[in-house]
Amino acid sequence: MSIPRSSRITRGDSSPVFANRPADPHQTNAPLVSPETSRVVVYADGLIPSGRRATEPLSARTTENILEEACAHLIKIDPTLKHVIGKHDCPMFSPEGLTEEIDPFVSGAAARSIKRKFVLLFGNNAAADSDEDLSKCFPTPSQVAACDLATLRTAGLSGRKAEYIQGLAQKFASGELSTEMLVNASDEEVLEKLIAVRGLGKWSVEMFSCFGLKRMDIFSTGDLGVQ
Protein backbone atom coordinates (compact mmCIF):
# COMPACT_ATOMS: atom_id res chain seq x y z
CA MET A 1 0.00 0.00 0.00
CA SER A 2 1.25 3.47 -0.81
CA ILE A 3 0.68 5.65 2.25
CA PRO A 4 -0.48 9.26 1.70
CA ARG A 5 1.86 11.79 3.24
CA SER A 6 -0.94 12.95 5.56
CA SER A 7 -1.19 9.45 6.99
CA ARG A 8 2.48 9.13 7.79
CA ILE A 9 3.87 10.20 11.15
CA THR A 10 7.24 9.42 12.66
CA ARG A 11 8.52 8.38 16.04
CA GLY A 12 11.52 9.96 17.69
CA ASP A 13 13.81 7.55 15.84
CA SER A 14 12.27 8.67 12.50
CA SER A 15 10.90 5.21 11.70
CA PRO A 16 7.47 5.40 10.02
CA VAL A 17 4.21 4.83 11.84
CA PHE A 18 0.99 4.91 9.83
CA ALA A 19 -2.15 6.56 11.19
CA ASN A 20 -5.79 6.74 10.07
CA ARG A 21 -5.49 4.08 7.39
CA PRO A 22 -8.06 1.48 6.24
CA ALA A 23 -8.84 -1.24 8.78
CA ASP A 24 -10.90 -4.41 8.75
CA PRO A 25 -11.89 -6.79 11.57
CA HIS A 26 -10.99 -9.78 9.37
CA GLN A 27 -7.61 -8.48 8.22
CA THR A 28 -4.26 -7.70 9.82
CA ASN A 29 -4.45 -4.21 11.31
CA ALA A 30 -0.89 -4.03 12.63
CA PRO A 31 1.80 -2.55 10.37
CA LEU A 32 4.27 -5.37 9.67
CA VAL A 33 7.93 -5.05 8.76
CA SER A 34 9.09 -7.32 5.94
CA PRO A 35 11.86 -9.37 7.58
CA GLU A 36 14.16 -9.41 4.55
CA THR A 37 13.74 -5.83 3.31
CA SER A 38 12.58 -3.85 6.40
CA ARG A 39 9.72 -2.51 4.24
CA VAL A 40 6.58 -1.66 6.20
CA VAL A 41 3.48 -3.46 4.88
CA VAL A 42 -0.06 -2.48 5.88
CA TYR A 43 -3.60 -3.50 4.89
CA ALA A 44 -4.26 -1.78 1.56
CA ASP A 45 -7.22 0.44 0.76
CA GLY A 46 -9.03 -0.83 -2.33
CA LEU A 47 -7.74 -4.38 -1.93
CA ILE A 48 -10.33 -7.15 -2.20
CA PRO A 49 -9.29 -9.43 0.68
CA SER A 50 -9.12 -13.16 0.12
CA GLY A 51 -12.55 -14.76 0.60
CA ARG A 52 -14.52 -11.57 -0.11
CA ARG A 53 -16.53 -11.27 -3.31
CA ALA A 54 -15.46 -8.45 -5.60
CA THR A 55 -19.05 -7.19 -5.60
CA GLU A 56 -19.07 -6.61 -1.84
CA PRO A 57 -18.50 -2.96 -0.82
CA LEU A 58 -15.29 -2.25 1.00
CA SER A 59 -15.61 -1.00 4.54
CA ALA A 60 -15.18 2.65 5.46
CA ARG A 61 -13.57 1.58 8.72
CA THR A 62 -10.20 3.05 9.59
CA THR A 63 -7.77 2.67 12.45
CA GLU A 64 -9.39 5.78 13.95
CA ASN A 65 -12.92 4.35 14.23
CA ILE A 66 -12.75 0.54 14.13
CA LEU A 67 -12.60 0.10 17.92
CA GLU A 68 -15.49 2.51 18.44
CA GLU A 69 -17.57 0.61 15.88
CA ALA A 70 -16.69 -2.73 17.45
CA CYS A 71 -17.72 -1.57 20.92
CA ALA A 72 -20.98 -0.12 19.57
CA HIS A 73 -21.73 -3.44 17.86
CA LEU A 74 -21.15 -5.46 21.04
CA ILE A 75 -23.31 -3.11 23.10
CA LYS A 76 -26.08 -3.31 20.50
CA ILE A 77 -25.98 -7.11 20.66
CA ASP A 78 -25.81 -7.20 24.46
CA PRO A 79 -26.48 -3.89 26.28
CA THR A 80 -25.15 -5.35 29.55
CA LEU A 81 -21.67 -5.19 28.05
CA LYS A 82 -21.73 -1.38 28.11
CA HIS A 83 -20.67 -1.31 31.76
CA VAL A 84 -17.85 -3.79 31.17
CA ILE A 85 -16.57 -1.99 28.07
CA GLY A 86 -16.68 1.33 29.91
CA LYS A 87 -14.51 -0.03 32.73
CA HIS A 88 -11.89 -1.70 30.56
CA ASP A 89 -9.94 0.17 27.92
CA CYS A 90 -8.62 -1.69 24.88
CA PRO A 91 -5.35 0.06 24.03
CA MET A 92 -4.29 -2.70 21.64
CA PHE A 93 -7.03 -1.79 19.12
CA SER A 94 -7.01 1.94 19.82
CA PRO A 95 -5.81 4.32 17.08
CA GLU A 96 -2.48 4.57 18.89
CA GLY A 97 -2.20 0.82 19.38
CA LEU A 98 -2.84 0.14 15.72
CA THR A 99 0.13 2.28 14.66
CA GLU A 100 2.61 0.14 16.59
CA GLU A 101 4.74 -2.28 14.61
CA ILE A 102 4.67 -5.72 16.16
CA ASP A 103 7.53 -7.24 18.09
CA PRO A 104 7.99 -10.91 18.94
CA PHE A 105 6.31 -11.86 22.21
CA VAL A 106 9.08 -11.47 24.75
CA SER A 107 8.28 -11.10 28.42
CA GLY A 108 10.41 -11.63 31.47
CA ALA A 109 14.12 -11.26 32.06
CA ALA A 110 14.97 -14.81 30.89
CA ALA A 111 13.15 -14.36 27.58
CA ARG A 112 14.78 -10.97 26.96
CA SER A 113 18.17 -12.53 27.69
CA ILE A 114 17.56 -15.28 25.11
CA LYS A 115 16.42 -12.71 22.54
CA ARG A 116 19.57 -10.63 23.13
CA LYS A 117 21.85 -13.67 22.81
CA PHE A 118 19.99 -14.75 19.68
CA VAL A 119 20.49 -11.38 17.97
CA LEU A 120 24.14 -11.25 18.99
CA LEU A 121 24.74 -14.61 17.29
CA PHE A 122 24.50 -12.79 13.96
CA GLY A 123 27.10 -10.14 14.74
CA ASN A 124 24.64 -7.37 15.54
CA ASN A 125 26.64 -5.97 18.45
CA ALA A 126 24.67 -2.71 18.39
CA ALA A 127 21.81 -4.69 19.93
CA ALA A 128 23.44 -4.64 23.33
CA ASP A 129 22.08 -1.25 24.36
CA SER A 130 18.28 -1.60 24.59
CA ASP A 131 15.26 -3.73 23.71
CA GLU A 132 14.41 -1.27 20.93
CA ASP A 133 17.88 -1.77 19.43
CA LEU A 134 17.32 -5.54 19.62
CA SER A 135 14.30 -5.33 17.36
CA LYS A 136 16.10 -3.10 14.85
CA CYS A 137 19.02 -5.54 14.64
CA PHE A 138 16.97 -8.74 14.38
CA PRO A 139 18.44 -11.16 11.80
CA THR A 140 16.66 -11.88 8.53
CA PRO A 141 14.99 -15.25 7.88
CA SER A 142 17.71 -16.19 5.37
CA GLN A 143 20.37 -15.58 8.03
CA VAL A 144 18.52 -17.73 10.57
CA ALA A 145 17.81 -20.47 8.02
CA ALA A 146 21.52 -20.68 7.18
CA CYS A 147 22.58 -20.90 10.83
CA ASP A 148 23.27 -24.40 12.15
CA LEU A 149 21.19 -25.74 15.05
CA ALA A 150 24.15 -26.08 17.40
CA THR A 151 24.86 -22.35 17.08
CA LEU A 152 21.20 -21.43 17.59
CA ARG A 153 21.15 -23.46 20.80
CA THR A 154 23.97 -21.36 22.29
CA ALA A 155 21.43 -18.53 22.62
CA GLY A 156 19.65 -20.58 25.28
CA LEU A 157 17.16 -22.33 23.01
CA SER A 158 16.29 -25.98 23.49
CA GLY A 159 17.08 -28.31 20.60
CA ARG A 160 13.41 -28.55 19.67
CA LYS A 161 12.85 -24.77 19.75
CA ALA A 162 15.96 -24.20 17.64
CA GLU A 163 14.51 -26.59 15.04
CA TYR A 164 11.16 -24.78 15.09
CA ILE A 165 12.75 -21.35 14.67
CA GLN A 166 14.98 -22.51 11.85
CA GLY A 167 12.03 -24.20 10.11
CA LEU A 168 9.91 -21.04 10.35
CA ALA A 169 12.80 -18.96 8.99
CA GLN A 170 13.20 -21.36 6.06
CA LYS A 171 9.54 -20.90 5.09
CA PHE A 172 9.95 -17.10 5.01
CA ALA A 173 13.29 -17.30 3.21
CA SER A 174 11.77 -19.57 0.52
CA GLY A 175 8.71 -17.36 0.06
CA GLU A 176 6.29 -20.02 1.26
CA LEU A 177 5.32 -17.52 3.97
CA SER A 178 5.45 -13.75 3.53
CA THR A 179 4.55 -10.50 5.23
CA GLU A 180 2.05 -9.80 2.45
CA MET A 181 0.26 -13.07 3.18
CA LEU A 182 0.03 -12.24 6.88
CA VAL A 183 -1.45 -8.84 6.04
CA ASN A 184 -3.95 -9.78 3.33
CA ALA A 185 -4.99 -13.41 3.93
CA SER A 186 -8.25 -14.29 5.65
CA ASP A 187 -8.27 -15.41 9.29
CA GLU A 188 -8.77 -19.00 8.13
CA GLU A 189 -5.87 -18.84 5.66
CA VAL A 190 -3.49 -17.43 8.28
CA LEU A 191 -4.47 -20.25 10.63
CA GLU A 192 -4.03 -22.88 7.92
CA LYS A 193 -0.66 -21.57 6.72
CA LEU A 194 0.90 -21.15 10.16
CA ILE A 195 -0.38 -24.40 11.67
CA ALA A 196 1.46 -26.12 8.82
CA VAL A 197 4.72 -24.84 10.38
CA ARG A 198 6.22 -27.45 12.68
CA GLY A 199 5.94 -26.30 16.29
CA LEU A 200 2.98 -23.97 15.82
CA GLY A 201 -0.40 -25.10 17.13
CA LYS A 202 -3.86 -23.56 16.87
CA TRP A 203 -3.63 -21.69 20.18
CA SER A 204 -0.24 -20.17 19.32
CA VAL A 205 -1.49 -18.98 15.95
CA GLU A 206 -4.68 -17.53 17.47
CA MET A 207 -2.66 -15.60 20.06
CA PHE A 208 -0.32 -14.32 17.35
CA SER A 209 -3.27 -13.34 15.15
CA CYS A 210 -4.96 -11.39 17.94
CA PHE A 211 -2.09 -9.79 19.85
CA GLY A 212 0.53 -9.66 17.09
CA LEU A 213 -1.37 -9.12 13.84
CA LYS A 214 -4.20 -7.31 15.68
CA ARG A 215 -6.97 -9.19 13.95
CA MET A 216 -10.20 -8.53 15.81
CA ASP A 217 -12.40 -11.53 15.02
CA ILE A 218 -10.37 -14.08 17.00
CA PHE A 219 -12.04 -16.05 19.79
CA SER A 220 -9.74 -18.76 21.11
CA THR A 221 -12.05 -21.37 22.62
CA GLY A 222 -9.02 -23.49 23.53
CA ASP A 223 -7.58 -20.79 25.78
CA LEU A 224 -7.85 -21.66 29.48
CA GLY A 225 -8.81 -18.08 30.34
CA VAL A 226 -11.74 -18.23 27.93
CA GLN A 227 -12.82 -21.65 29.18
PDB file of C-alpha atoms in Angstrom:
ATOM      1  CA  MET A   1       0.000   0.000   0.000  1.00  0.00           C
ATOM      2  CA  SER A   2       1.246   3.473  -0.810  1.00  0.00           C
ATOM      3  CA  ILE A   3       0.682   5.655   2.247  1.00  0.00           C
ATOM      4  CA  PRO A   4      -0.484   9.262   1.702  1.00  0.00           C
ATOM      5  CA  ARG A   5       1.860  11.795   3.244  1.00  0.00           C
ATOM      6  CA  SER A   6      -0.941  12.954   5.561  1.00  0.00           C
ATOM      7  CA  SER A   7      -1.187   9.446   6.992  1.00  0.00           C
ATOM      8  CA  ARG A   8       2.482   9.131   7.794  1.00  0.00           C
ATOM      9  CA  ILE A   9       3.865  10.196  11.150  1.00  0.00           C
ATOM     10  CA  THR A  10       7.238   9.421  12.656  1.00  0.00           C
ATOM     11  CA  ARG A  11       8.515   8.382  16.037  1.00  0.00           C
ATOM     12  CA  GLY A  12      11.515   9.965  17.688  1.00  0.00           C
ATOM     13  CA  ASP A  13      13.810   7.550  15.838  1.00  0.00           C
ATOM     14  CA  SER A  14      12.265   8.674  12.498  1.00  0.00           C
ATOM     15  CA  SER A  15      10.896   5.207  11.700  1.00  0.00           C
ATOM     16  CA  PRO A  16       7.466   5.396  10.024  1.00  0.00           C
ATOM     17  CA  VAL A  17       4.214   4.827  11.837  1.00  0.00           C
ATOM     18  CA  PHE A  18       0.991   4.908   9.831  1.00  0.00           C
ATOM     19  CA  ALA A  19      -2.148   6.561  11.188  1.00  0.00           C
ATOM     20  CA  ASN A  20      -5.788   6.741  10.070  1.00  0.00           C
ATOM     21  CA  ARG A  21      -5.492   4.082   7.394  1.00  0.00           C
ATOM     22  CA  PRO A  22      -8.062   1.480   6.244  1.00  0.00           C
ATOM     23  CA  ALA A  23      -8.843  -1.241   8.779  1.00  0.00           C
ATOM     24  CA  ASP A  24     -10.899  -4.413   8.747  1.00  0.00           C
ATOM     25  CA  PRO A  25     -11.886  -6.789  11.573  1.00  0.00           C
ATOM     26  CA  HIS A  26     -10.992  -9.777   9.367  1.00  0.00           C
ATOM     27  CA  GLN A  27      -7.614  -8.483   8.216  1.00  0.00           C
ATOM     28  CA  THR A  28      -4.264  -7.696   9.824  1.00  0.00           C
ATOM     29  CA  ASN A  29      -4.450  -4.207  11.315  1.00  0.00           C
ATOM     30  CA  ALA A  30      -0.887  -4.032  12.629  1.00  0.00           C
ATOM     31  CA  PRO A  31       1.798  -2.551  10.375  1.00  0.00           C
ATOM     32  CA  LEU A  32       4.274  -5.365   9.671  1.00  0.00           C
ATOM     33  CA  VAL A  33       7.934  -5.054   8.757  1.00  0.00           C
ATOM     34  CA  SER A  34       9.088  -7.321   5.943  1.00  0.00           C
ATOM     35  CA  PRO A  35      11.856  -9.371   7.579  1.00  0.00           C
ATOM     36  CA  GLU A  36      14.162  -9.409   4.551  1.00  0.00           C
ATOM     37  CA  THR A  37      13.740  -5.827   3.311  1.00  0.00           C
ATOM     38  CA  SER A  38      12.577  -3.847   6.395  1.00  0.00           C
ATOM     39  CA  ARG A  39       9.719  -2.515   4.244  1.00  0.00           C
ATOM     40  CA  VAL A  40       6.577  -1.661   6.201  1.00  0.00           C
ATOM     41  CA  VAL A  41       3.483  -3.463   4.881  1.00  0.00           C
ATOM     42  CA  VAL A  42      -0.064  -2.483   5.884  1.00  0.00           C
ATOM     43  CA  TYR A  43      -3.596  -3.498   4.891  1.00  0.00           C
ATOM     44  CA  ALA A  44      -4.256  -1.777   1.556  1.00  0.00           C
ATOM     45  CA  ASP A  45      -7.222   0.444   0.761  1.00  0.00           C
ATOM     46  CA  GLY A  46      -9.028  -0.832  -2.332  1.00  0.00           C
ATOM     47  CA  LEU A  47      -7.737  -4.378  -1.932  1.00  0.00           C
ATOM     48  CA  ILE A  48     -10.330  -7.151  -2.199  1.00  0.00           C
ATOM     49  CA  PRO A  49      -9.289  -9.426   0.682  1.00  0.00           C
ATOM     50  CA  SER A  50      -9.122 -13.160   0.125  1.00  0.00           C
ATOM     51  CA  GLY A  51     -12.547 -14.760   0.595  1.00  0.00           C
ATOM     52  CA  ARG A  52     -14.523 -11.575  -0.107  1.00  0.00           C
ATOM     53  CA  ARG A  53     -16.534 -11.274  -3.310  1.00  0.00           C
ATOM     54  CA  ALA A  54     -15.460  -8.453  -5.599  1.00  0.00           C
ATOM     55  CA  THR A  55     -19.052  -7.186  -5.598  1.00  0.00           C
ATOM     56  CA  GLU A  56     -19.070  -6.608  -1.841  1.00  0.00           C
ATOM     57  CA  PRO A  57     -18.504  -2.960  -0.825  1.00  0.00           C
ATOM     58  CA  LEU A  58     -15.287  -2.245   0.996  1.00  0.00           C
ATOM     59  CA  SER A  59     -15.609  -0.996   4.542  1.00  0.00           C
ATOM     60  CA  ALA A  60     -15.184   2.653   5.459  1.00  0.00           C
ATOM     61  CA  ARG A  61     -13.575   1.579   8.724  1.00  0.00           C
ATOM     62  CA  THR A  62     -10.195   3.048   9.586  1.00  0.00           C
ATOM     63  CA  THR A  63      -7.765   2.672  12.454  1.00  0.00           C
ATOM     64  CA  GLU A  64      -9.392   5.780  13.952  1.00  0.00           C
ATOM     65  CA  ASN A  65     -12.921   4.346  14.230  1.00  0.00           C
ATOM     66  CA  ILE A  66     -12.749   0.544  14.126  1.00  0.00           C
ATOM     67  CA  LEU A  67     -12.595   0.097  17.917  1.00  0.00           C
ATOM     68  CA  GLU A  68     -15.486   2.513  18.443  1.00  0.00           C
ATOM     69  CA  GLU A  69     -17.566   0.609  15.885  1.00  0.00           C
ATOM     70  CA  ALA A  70     -16.692  -2.731  17.450  1.00  0.00           C
ATOM     71  CA  CYS A  71     -17.722  -1.569  20.922  1.00  0.00           C
ATOM     72  CA  ALA A  72     -20.975  -0.117  19.570  1.00  0.00           C
ATOM     73  CA  HIS A  73     -21.728  -3.440  17.855  1.00  0.00           C
ATOM     74  CA  LEU A  74     -21.149  -5.455  21.036  1.00  0.00           C
ATOM     75  CA  ILE A  75     -23.310  -3.112  23.098  1.00  0.00           C
ATOM     76  CA  LYS A  76     -26.084  -3.309  20.499  1.00  0.00           C
ATOM     77  CA  ILE A  77     -25.983  -7.114  20.661  1.00  0.00           C
ATOM     78  CA  ASP A  78     -25.809  -7.200  24.461  1.00  0.00           C
ATOM     79  CA  PRO A  79     -26.478  -3.892  26.284  1.00  0.00           C
ATOM     80  CA  THR A  80     -25.153  -5.347  29.548  1.00  0.00           C
ATOM     81  CA  LEU A  81     -21.668  -5.193  28.050  1.00  0.00           C
ATOM     82  CA  LYS A  82     -21.733  -1.381  28.111  1.00  0.00           C
ATOM     83  CA  HIS A  83     -20.667  -1.311  31.764  1.00  0.00           C
ATOM     84  CA  VAL A  84     -17.848  -3.792  31.167  1.00  0.00           C
ATOM     85  CA  ILE A  85     -16.575  -1.986  28.075  1.00  0.00           C
ATOM     86  CA  GLY A  86     -16.684   1.329  29.915  1.00  0.00           C
ATOM     87  CA  LYS A  87     -14.512  -0.029  32.726  1.00  0.00           C
ATOM     88  CA  HIS A  88     -11.888  -1.702  30.562  1.00  0.00           C
ATOM     89  CA  ASP A  89      -9.942   0.173  27.921  1.00  0.00           C
ATOM     90  CA  CYS A  90      -8.617  -1.694  24.877  1.00  0.00           C
ATOM     91  CA  PRO A  91      -5.348   0.057  24.026  1.00  0.00           C
ATOM     92  CA  MET A  92      -4.294  -2.705  21.640  1.00  0.00           C
ATOM     93  CA  PHE A  93      -7.028  -1.791  19.121  1.00  0.00           C
ATOM     94  CA  SER A  94      -7.015   1.942  19.821  1.00  0.00           C
ATOM     95  CA  PRO A  95      -5.812   4.322  17.079  1.00  0.00           C
ATOM     96  CA  GLU A  96      -2.480   4.574  18.892  1.00  0.00           C
ATOM     97  CA  GLY A  97      -2.204   0.817  19.384  1.00  0.00           C
ATOM     98  CA  LEU A  98      -2.842   0.136  15.716  1.00  0.00           C
ATOM     99  CA  THR A  99       0.133   2.276  14.664  1.00  0.00           C
ATOM    100  CA  GLU A 100       2.614   0.135  16.589  1.00  0.00           C
ATOM    101  CA  GLU A 101       4.738  -2.278  14.606  1.00  0.00           C
ATOM    102  CA  ILE A 102       4.667  -5.722  16.163  1.00  0.00           C
ATOM    103  CA  ASP A 103       7.533  -7.237  18.086  1.00  0.00           C
ATOM    104  CA  PRO A 104       7.988 -10.915  18.942  1.00  0.00           C
ATOM    105  CA  PHE A 105       6.306 -11.864  22.211  1.00  0.00           C
ATOM    106  CA  VAL A 106       9.081 -11.473  24.753  1.00  0.00           C
ATOM    107  CA  SER A 107       8.281 -11.096  28.424  1.00  0.00           C
ATOM    108  CA  GLY A 108      10.407 -11.627  31.474  1.00  0.00           C
ATOM    109  CA  ALA A 109      14.122 -11.264  32.061  1.00  0.00           C
ATOM    110  CA  ALA A 110      14.967 -14.806  30.894  1.00  0.00           C
ATOM    111  CA  ALA A 111      13.150 -14.365  27.582  1.00  0.00           C
ATOM    112  CA  ARG A 112      14.781 -10.973  26.958  1.00  0.00           C
ATOM    113  CA  SER A 113      18.173 -12.534  27.686  1.00  0.00           C
ATOM    114  CA  ILE A 114      17.556 -15.282  25.108  1.00  0.00           C
ATOM    115  CA  LYS A 115      16.421 -12.712  22.542  1.00  0.00           C
ATOM    116  CA  ARG A 116      19.566 -10.631  23.125  1.00  0.00           C
ATOM    117  CA  LYS A 117      21.849 -13.673  22.812  1.00  0.00           C
ATOM    118  CA  PHE A 118      19.987 -14.753  19.684  1.00  0.00           C
ATOM    119  CA  VAL A 119      20.489 -11.378  17.975  1.00  0.00           C
ATOM    120  CA  LEU A 120      24.144 -11.249  18.986  1.00  0.00           C
ATOM    121  CA  LEU A 121      24.744 -14.610  17.286  1.00  0.00           C
ATOM    122  CA  PHE A 122      24.498 -12.793  13.963  1.00  0.00           C
ATOM    123  CA  GLY A 123      27.104 -10.143  14.742  1.00  0.00           C
ATOM    124  CA  ASN A 124      24.644  -7.372  15.537  1.00  0.00           C
ATOM    125  CA  ASN A 125      26.640  -5.969  18.447  1.00  0.00           C
ATOM    126  CA  ALA A 126      24.675  -2.715  18.391  1.00  0.00           C
ATOM    127  CA  ALA A 127      21.808  -4.685  19.929  1.00  0.00           C
ATOM    128  CA  ALA A 128      23.437  -4.645  23.330  1.00  0.00           C
ATOM    129  CA  ASP A 129      22.076  -1.254  24.362  1.00  0.00           C
ATOM    130  CA  SER A 130      18.281  -1.601  24.593  1.00  0.00           C
ATOM    131  CA  ASP A 131      15.261  -3.727  23.715  1.00  0.00           C
ATOM    132  CA  GLU A 132      14.413  -1.274  20.928  1.00  0.00           C
ATOM    133  CA  ASP A 133      17.876  -1.773  19.431  1.00  0.00           C
ATOM    134  CA  LEU A 134      17.318  -5.541  19.620  1.00  0.00           C
ATOM    135  CA  SER A 135      14.299  -5.326  17.356  1.00  0.00           C
ATOM    136  CA  LYS A 136      16.101  -3.100  14.848  1.00  0.00           C
ATOM    137  CA  CYS A 137      19.016  -5.542  14.642  1.00  0.00           C
ATOM    138  CA  PHE A 138      16.972  -8.742  14.384  1.00  0.00           C
ATOM    139  CA  PRO A 139      18.440 -11.163  11.802  1.00  0.00           C
ATOM    140  CA  THR A 140      16.661 -11.881   8.526  1.00  0.00           C
ATOM    141  CA  PRO A 141      14.986 -15.250   7.880  1.00  0.00           C
ATOM    142  CA  SER A 142      17.705 -16.187   5.374  1.00  0.00           C
ATOM    143  CA  GLN A 143      20.372 -15.582   8.032  1.00  0.00           C
ATOM    144  CA  VAL A 144      18.525 -17.735  10.573  1.00  0.00           C
ATOM    145  CA  ALA A 145      17.811 -20.468   8.015  1.00  0.00           C
ATOM    146  CA  ALA A 146      21.516 -20.684   7.175  1.00  0.00           C
ATOM    147  CA  CYS A 147      22.576 -20.903  10.834  1.00  0.00           C
ATOM    148  CA  ASP A 148      23.268 -24.396  12.155  1.00  0.00           C
ATOM    149  CA  LEU A 149      21.195 -25.739  15.048  1.00  0.00           C
ATOM    150  CA  ALA A 150      24.154 -26.077  17.398  1.00  0.00           C
ATOM    151  CA  THR A 151      24.863 -22.352  17.083  1.00  0.00           C
ATOM    152  CA  LEU A 152      21.204 -21.433  17.586  1.00  0.00           C
ATOM    153  CA  ARG A 153      21.151 -23.464  20.804  1.00  0.00           C
ATOM    154  CA  THR A 154      23.967 -21.356  22.289  1.00  0.00           C
ATOM    155  CA  ALA A 155      21.431 -18.528  22.617  1.00  0.00           C
ATOM    156  CA  GLY A 156      19.651 -20.579  25.282  1.00  0.00           C
ATOM    157  CA  LEU A 157      17.160 -22.333  23.015  1.00  0.00           C
ATOM    158  CA  SER A 158      16.289 -25.980  23.486  1.00  0.00           C
ATOM    159  CA  GLY A 159      17.077 -28.308  20.599  1.00  0.00           C
ATOM    160  CA  ARG A 160      13.407 -28.551  19.669  1.00  0.00           C
ATOM    161  CA  LYS A 161      12.853 -24.771  19.748  1.00  0.00           C
ATOM    162  CA  ALA A 162      15.959 -24.204  17.641  1.00  0.00           C
ATOM    163  CA  GLU A 163      14.512 -26.595  15.038  1.00  0.00           C
ATOM    164  CA  TYR A 164      11.156 -24.783  15.086  1.00  0.00           C
ATOM    165  CA  ILE A 165      12.749 -21.348  14.666  1.00  0.00           C
ATOM    166  CA  GLN A 166      14.984 -22.512  11.850  1.00  0.00           C
ATOM    167  CA  GLY A 167      12.032 -24.196  10.109  1.00  0.00           C
ATOM    168  CA  LEU A 168       9.913 -21.039  10.352  1.00  0.00           C
ATOM    169  CA  ALA A 169      12.803 -18.956   8.989  1.00  0.00           C
ATOM    170  CA  GLN A 170      13.200 -21.358   6.064  1.00  0.00           C
ATOM    171  CA  LYS A 171       9.545 -20.897   5.087  1.00  0.00           C
ATOM    172  CA  PHE A 172       9.951 -17.102   5.007  1.00  0.00           C
ATOM    173  CA  ALA A 173      13.291 -17.295   3.207  1.00  0.00           C
ATOM    174  CA  SER A 174      11.775 -19.571   0.522  1.00  0.00           C
ATOM    175  CA  GLY A 175       8.712 -17.360   0.062  1.00  0.00           C
ATOM    176  CA  GLU A 176       6.287 -20.022   1.262  1.00  0.00           C
ATOM    177  CA  LEU A 177       5.317 -17.524   3.974  1.00  0.00           C
ATOM    178  CA  SER A 178       5.450 -13.752   3.535  1.00  0.00           C
ATOM    179  CA  THR A 179       4.548 -10.502   5.228  1.00  0.00           C
ATOM    180  CA  GLU A 180       2.051  -9.798   2.449  1.00  0.00           C
ATOM    181  CA  MET A 181       0.263 -13.069   3.183  1.00  0.00           C
ATOM    182  CA  LEU A 182       0.027 -12.240   6.884  1.00  0.00           C
ATOM    183  CA  VAL A 183      -1.452  -8.835   6.037  1.00  0.00           C
ATOM    184  CA  ASN A 184      -3.947  -9.784   3.331  1.00  0.00           C
ATOM    185  CA  ALA A 185      -4.987 -13.407   3.934  1.00  0.00           C
ATOM    186  CA  SER A 186      -8.250 -14.293   5.645  1.00  0.00           C
ATOM    187  CA  ASP A 187      -8.265 -15.414   9.287  1.00  0.00           C
ATOM    188  CA  GLU A 188      -8.775 -19.003   8.128  1.00  0.00           C
ATOM    189  CA  GLU A 189      -5.874 -18.837   5.663  1.00  0.00           C
ATOM    190  CA  VAL A 190      -3.489 -17.428   8.278  1.00  0.00           C
ATOM    191  CA  LEU A 191      -4.467 -20.246  10.630  1.00  0.00           C
ATOM    192  CA  GLU A 192      -4.032 -22.884   7.918  1.00  0.00           C
ATOM    193  CA  LYS A 193      -0.655 -21.568   6.720  1.00  0.00           C
ATOM    194  CA  LEU A 194       0.895 -21.146  10.163  1.00  0.00           C
ATOM    195  CA  ILE A 195      -0.378 -24.397  11.671  1.00  0.00           C
ATOM    196  CA  ALA A 196       1.464 -26.115   8.822  1.00  0.00           C
ATOM    197  CA  VAL A 197       4.721 -24.843  10.379  1.00  0.00           C
ATOM    198  CA  ARG A 198       6.218 -27.455  12.677  1.00  0.00           C
ATOM    199  CA  GLY A 199       5.944 -26.303  16.285  1.00  0.00           C
ATOM    200  CA  LEU A 200       2.980 -23.965  15.822  1.00  0.00           C
ATOM    201  CA  GLY A 201      -0.404 -25.101  17.134  1.00  0.00           C
ATOM    202  CA  LYS A 202      -3.858 -23.559  16.869  1.00  0.00           C
ATOM    203  CA  TRP A 203      -3.635 -21.694  20.184  1.00  0.00           C
ATOM    204  CA  SER A 204      -0.239 -20.166  19.322  1.00  0.00           C
ATOM    205  CA  VAL A 205      -1.494 -18.978  15.948  1.00  0.00           C
ATOM    206  CA  GLU A 206      -4.675 -17.529  17.468  1.00  0.00           C
ATOM    207  CA  MET A 207      -2.655 -15.600  20.064  1.00  0.00           C
ATOM    208  CA  PHE A 208      -0.317 -14.317  17.350  1.00  0.00           C
ATOM    209  CA  SER A 209      -3.268 -13.336  15.146  1.00  0.00           C
ATOM    210  CA  CYS A 210      -4.958 -11.390  17.937  1.00  0.00           C
ATOM    211  CA  PHE A 211      -2.093  -9.790  19.845  1.00  0.00           C
ATOM    212  CA  GLY A 212       0.525  -9.657  17.088  1.00  0.00           C
ATOM    213  CA  LEU A 213      -1.373  -9.115  13.844  1.00  0.00           C
ATOM    214  CA  LYS A 214      -4.197  -7.305  15.679  1.00  0.00           C
ATOM    215  CA  ARG A 215      -6.971  -9.192  13.952  1.00  0.00           C
ATOM    216  CA  MET A 216     -10.199  -8.530  15.807  1.00  0.00           C
ATOM    217  CA  ASP A 217     -12.397 -11.532  15.019  1.00  0.00           C
ATOM    218  CA  ILE A 218     -10.371 -14.079  17.001  1.00  0.00           C
ATOM    219  CA  PHE A 219     -12.035 -16.054  19.791  1.00  0.00           C
ATOM    220  CA  SER A 220      -9.742 -18.764  21.113  1.00  0.00           C
ATOM    221  CA  THR A 221     -12.051 -21.370  22.624  1.00  0.00           C
ATOM    222  CA  GLY A 222      -9.022 -23.491  23.530  1.00  0.00           C
ATOM    223  CA  ASP A 223      -7.581 -20.792  25.778  1.00  0.00           C
ATOM    224  CA  LEU A 224      -7.850 -21.660  29.480  1.00  0.00           C
ATOM    225  CA  GLY A 225      -8.807 -18.085  30.339  1.00  0.00           C
ATOM    226  CA  VAL A 226     -11.737 -18.227  27.929  1.00  0.00           C
ATOM    227  CA  GLN A 227     -12.824 -21.646  29.175  1.00  0.00           C
TER     228      GLN A 227
END
